[in-house]
Short mmCIF file of C-alpha atoms in Angstrom, two decimals:
data_model
loop_
_atom_site.label_atom_id
_atom_site.label_comp_id
_atom_site.label_asym_id
_atom_site.label_seq_id
_atom_site.Cartn_x
_atom_site.Cartn_y
_atom_site.Cartn_z
CA GLN V 130 -0.10 -0.16 0.19
CA GLN V 131 1.08 3.31 -0.95
CA GLN V 132 0.60 5.10 2.39
CA VAL V 133 3.11 8.38 4.34
CA LYS V 134 2.02 8.17 7.82
CA GLN V 135 3.25 11.57 9.47
CA SER V 136 3.20 12.64 13.26
CA PRO V 137 2.10 14.91 14.72
CA GLN V 138 -0.95 16.29 12.71
CA SER V 139 -0.06 19.67 15.12
CA LEU V 140 2.86 21.08 16.75
CA ILE V 141 3.76 24.42 19.02
CA VAL V 142 6.66 25.58 19.46
CA GLN V 143 8.58 28.83 21.29
CA LYS V 144 10.40 31.16 18.66
CA GLY V 145 14.00 29.86 18.65
CA GLY V 146 12.70 26.60 19.46
CA ILE V 147 13.81 23.55 17.00
CA SER V 148 10.75 22.26 15.21
CA ILE V 149 10.77 18.55 14.13
CA ILE V 150 7.65 16.67 12.07
CA ASN V 151 8.20 12.69 11.10
CA CYS V 152 7.27 10.82 8.96
CA ALA V 153 7.25 6.91 7.68
CA TYR V 154 6.81 4.99 4.33
CA GLU V 155 6.05 1.42 4.06
CA ASN V 156 7.16 1.39 -0.19
CA THR V 157 10.32 0.52 -0.43
CA ALA V 158 10.26 1.77 -4.75
CA PHE V 159 9.56 5.22 -2.71
CA ASP V 160 13.23 7.24 -3.84
CA TYR V 161 11.91 10.89 -3.90
CA PHE V 162 10.97 12.22 -0.45
CA PRO V 163 10.11 16.63 -0.79
CA TRP V 164 8.66 18.63 2.24
CA TYR V 165 6.20 21.58 0.84
CA GLN V 166 5.22 24.10 2.74
CA GLN V 167 1.52 25.71 2.91
CA PHE V 168 0.73 29.38 4.15
CA PRO V 169 -3.67 29.85 4.40
CA GLY V 170 -4.99 30.45 1.35
CA LYS V 171 -2.51 29.36 -0.63
CA GLY V 172 -1.36 26.08 -2.39
CA PRO V 173 1.44 23.90 -1.26
CA ALA V 174 5.13 24.66 -2.08
CA LEU V 175 7.94 22.88 -2.23
CA LEU V 176 10.39 23.54 0.35
CA ILE V 177 13.54 21.17 0.51
CA ALA V 178 13.87 17.98 -1.34
CA ILE V 179 16.25 13.89 -0.14
CA ARG V 180 16.91 11.55 -2.32
CA PRO V 181 17.64 8.20 -0.48
CA ASP V 182 21.07 8.07 -1.95
CA VAL V 183 21.90 10.70 1.10
CA SER V 184 20.87 10.67 4.88
CA GLU V 185 20.17 14.85 5.42
CA LYS V 186 20.26 17.37 3.35
CA LYS V 187 19.61 21.16 4.77
CA GLU V 188 19.31 24.28 2.67
CA GLY V 189 19.39 26.91 5.48
CA ARG V 190 17.47 26.41 8.92
CA PHE V 191 15.56 23.55 7.08
CA THR V 192 17.50 19.89 7.38
CA ILE V 193 15.77 16.79 6.05
CA SER V 194 16.84 13.82 8.16
CA PHE V 195 16.50 9.81 6.27
CA ASN V 196 16.66 6.76 7.51
CA LYS V 197 16.45 3.94 5.07
CA SER V 198 16.09 0.64 6.77
CA ALA V 199 13.68 2.44 9.01
CA LYS V 200 11.76 3.95 5.95
CA GLN V 201 11.47 7.69 7.82
CA PHE V 202 11.91 10.73 7.25
CA SER V 203 11.98 13.53 9.41
CA LEU V 204 12.21 17.60 8.63
CA HIS V 205 13.76 19.51 11.58
CA ILE V 206 13.64 23.88 11.57
CA MET V 207 15.76 24.98 13.55
CA ASP V 208 15.57 28.19 14.80
CA SER V 209 11.91 28.04 14.60
CA GLN V 210 10.76 32.03 13.50
CA PRO V 211 6.80 33.26 13.89
CA GLY V 212 7.15 32.90 9.86
CA ASP V 213 7.54 29.63 9.44
CA SER V 214 4.22 28.89 11.01
CA ALA V 215 2.45 26.95 7.94
CA THR V 216 0.85 23.81 7.34
CA TYR V 217 4.09 21.13 6.83
CA PHE V 218 3.38 17.65 3.99
CA CYS V 219 5.94 15.11 3.75
CA ALA V 220 5.09 13.31 0.22
CA ALA V 221 6.94 10.72 -1.25
CA SER V 222 6.77 9.54 -5.00
CA PRO V 223 8.98 6.02 -7.43
CA ARG V 224 11.34 6.60 -9.25
CA ASN V 225 9.79 5.02 -12.21
CA THR V 226 6.15 4.96 -12.19
CA GLY V 227 5.24 5.36 -16.18
CA THR V 228 3.44 7.82 -17.33
CA ALA V 229 3.47 10.17 -14.60
CA SER V 230 5.39 10.61 -11.26
CA LYS V 231 2.26 10.50 -9.15
CA LEU V 232 3.54 11.83 -5.13
CA THR V 233 1.78 10.05 -2.03
CA PHE V 234 1.35 12.96 0.27
CA GLY V 235 1.34 13.34 4.18
CA THR V 236 -1.92 14.57 6.21
CA GLY V 237 0.17 17.44 7.27
CA THR V 238 1.39 19.17 10.53
CA ARG V 239 0.24 22.37 11.50
CA LEU V 240 3.57 24.38 12.71
CA GLN V 241 2.19 27.03 14.93
CA VAL V 242 5.18 29.32 16.28
CA THR V 243 5.31 31.42 19.58
CA LEU V 244 6.43 34.60 20.56
CA ASN Z 208 5.00 35.32 -15.00
CA ALA Z 209 1.66 34.50 -13.19
CA GLY Z 210 2.43 30.52 -12.63
CA VAL Z 211 -0.47 28.35 -12.50
CA THR Z 212 -4.00 30.10 -12.02
CA GLN Z 213 -7.53 28.21 -10.72
CA THR Z 214 -10.15 29.96 -11.01
CA PRO Z 215 -12.96 30.74 -9.20
CA LYS Z 216 -11.91 31.01 -5.36
CA PHE Z 217 -14.76 30.51 -4.27
CA ARG Z 218 -18.13 28.94 -5.01
CA ILE Z 219 -20.28 27.46 -3.47
CA LEU Z 220 -22.79 24.66 -5.33
CA LYS Z 221 -26.09 23.15 -4.59
CA ILE Z 222 -26.88 19.58 -4.40
CA GLY Z 223 -27.10 17.99 -8.11
CA GLN Z 224 -25.52 21.36 -9.99
CA SER Z 225 -22.31 21.21 -12.42
CA MET Z 226 -19.61 23.44 -13.12
CA THR Z 227 -16.00 23.55 -14.17
CA LEU Z 228 -13.32 24.85 -12.31
CA GLN Z 229 -10.47 26.78 -14.39
CA CYS Z 230 -6.77 26.00 -13.90
CA THR Z 231 -4.03 27.71 -16.39
CA GLN Z 232 -0.40 27.62 -16.27
CA ASP Z 233 1.89 29.57 -18.25
CA MET Z 234 5.15 27.77 -17.43
CA ASN Z 235 4.75 25.00 -20.80
CA HIS Z 236 4.53 22.39 -18.38
CA ASN Z 237 3.49 19.09 -20.10
CA TYR Z 238 2.45 17.21 -16.67
CA MET Z 239 -1.24 18.66 -15.05
CA TYR Z 240 -2.38 17.48 -11.53
CA TRP Z 241 -6.00 17.49 -9.44
CA TYR Z 242 -6.15 17.64 -5.92
CA ARG Z 243 -8.77 17.88 -3.22
CA GLN Z 244 -7.63 18.63 0.19
CA ASP Z 245 -9.84 18.23 3.33
CA PRO Z 246 -8.81 18.62 6.68
CA GLY Z 247 -6.90 16.14 8.21
CA MET Z 248 -6.57 13.82 4.62
CA GLY Z 249 -3.37 15.22 3.06
CA LEU Z 250 -3.63 15.94 -0.75
CA LYS Z 251 -5.65 13.43 -2.67
CA LEU Z 252 -4.67 13.37 -6.73
CA ILE Z 253 -8.07 13.19 -8.36
CA TYR Z 254 -6.66 13.48 -12.07
CA TYR Z 255 -3.56 13.99 -14.00
CA SER Z 256 -2.30 15.02 -17.67
CA VAL Z 257 0.84 13.67 -19.47
CA GLY Z 258 0.29 16.42 -21.85
CA ALA Z 259 -2.09 17.61 -23.86
CA GLY Z 260 -5.17 15.32 -25.42
CA ILE Z 261 -4.15 12.66 -22.50
CA THR Z 262 -5.45 12.28 -19.60
CA ASP Z 263 -5.75 9.82 -16.40
CA LYS Z 264 -7.26 8.61 -13.06
CA GLY Z 265 -5.43 9.32 -10.10
CA GLU Z 266 -6.44 8.28 -6.96
CA VAL Z 267 -9.60 9.84 -6.12
CA PRO Z 268 -11.36 10.24 -9.85
CA ASN Z 269 -14.94 9.39 -8.97
CA GLY Z 270 -17.62 12.11 -9.29
CA TYR Z 271 -15.20 14.50 -11.63
CA ASN Z 272 -14.19 14.95 -15.59
CA VAL Z 273 -11.24 17.38 -17.42
CA SER Z 274 -9.82 17.09 -20.37
CA ARG Z 275 -6.48 18.42 -21.84
CA SER Z 276 -7.14 20.07 -25.26
CA THR Z 277 -4.41 22.71 -24.90
CA THR Z 278 -1.09 22.92 -22.79
CA GLU Z 279 -1.85 25.49 -20.91
CA ASP Z 280 -5.47 24.32 -19.66
CA PHE Z 281 -6.80 21.78 -17.65
CA PRO Z 282 -10.35 22.38 -16.36
CA LEU Z 283 -12.16 19.88 -13.78
CA ARG Z 284 -15.67 19.22 -14.07
CA LEU Z 285 -18.12 18.31 -11.80
CA GLU Z 286 -21.07 16.28 -12.74
CA LEU Z 287 -23.73 16.19 -10.25
CA ALA Z 288 -22.36 17.83 -7.26
CA ALA Z 289 -22.48 15.74 -3.50
CA PRO Z 290 -21.60 17.25 -0.30
CA SER Z 291 -19.07 14.28 0.19
CA GLN Z 292 -17.36 16.70 -2.77
CA THR Z 293 -17.29 19.50 -1.05
CA SER Z 294 -12.52 20.52 -0.60
CA VAL Z 295 -10.61 22.49 -1.28
CA TYR Z 296 -9.70 22.01 -4.78
CA PHE Z 297 -5.69 22.51 -5.83
CA CYS Z 298 -4.42 22.40 -9.36
CA ALA Z 299 -0.63 22.03 -10.11
CA SER Z 300 2.28 22.03 -13.45
CA SER Z 301 5.35 20.25 -13.62
CA LEU Z 302 7.54 20.28 -16.67
CA ASP Z 303 9.13 16.44 -15.18
CA PRO Z 304 8.46 15.38 -12.40
CA LEU Z 305 11.23 12.97 -11.67
CA THR Z 306 13.47 16.17 -11.56
CA SER Z 307 11.06 18.88 -10.73
CA PRO Z 308 8.88 20.23 -8.26
CA LEU Z 309 4.84 20.53 -8.57
CA HIS Z 310 3.79 24.16 -8.62
CA PHE Z 311 -0.34 24.37 -6.92
CA GLY Z 312 -2.88 27.05 -7.73
CA ASN Z 313 -3.89 29.19 -4.93
CA GLY Z 314 -6.55 26.60 -4.53
CA THR Z 315 -11.21 26.84 -5.34
CA ARG Z 316 -12.66 26.05 -1.84
CA LEU Z 317 -16.04 24.03 -2.93
CA THR Z 318 -19.17 23.82 -0.59
CA VAL Z 319 -21.86 22.04 -1.48
CA THR Z 320 -25.41 22.04 0.13
#
């Protein structure tokens, strides 16, 4: 079953703290793992993505950690800011999907960063 | 560039009515997608297209139809609206699904009563 399980459903973090969102998958054919960020009233936008040939990818304050053997990946937001308050979706897709890549999305995490 | 444009932003339908959600992109992307987003459920793929004249079903296609007569446009049709179709609908496009991200529109919030 192509499924991506995301937790927690919601998260409150103080400004300057670390936000951590976790995802787990079942399909071993998945080999592309993006994270999307969505602000209220807007569509999701790609934040950062990783492929399983590396265990970590960092872009500014955002880091993806990937554990292939456990089939888990997580998003870490360092020095969280109020502007990071948004809903975050993890996703996964296999490379060889025929004519189109079809991302399977997690259920989303609503992050609130307080002052 | 405008990116992906969806219209309308909001719509209220009565049960049994029909409507078309419009989506157009100006990035010359071949791949286009329709998703629905329900609270706590993430994004579910309704239909997708790999180019003009080619469409295929996603995870939740029942009650919807699509067409792709041009590269730019990918409208989603609801023929007999049902309360279960109350959702936020997102259109997205991509240059190459294996190497480039999805570009989403800002969504259409649809309520069926």
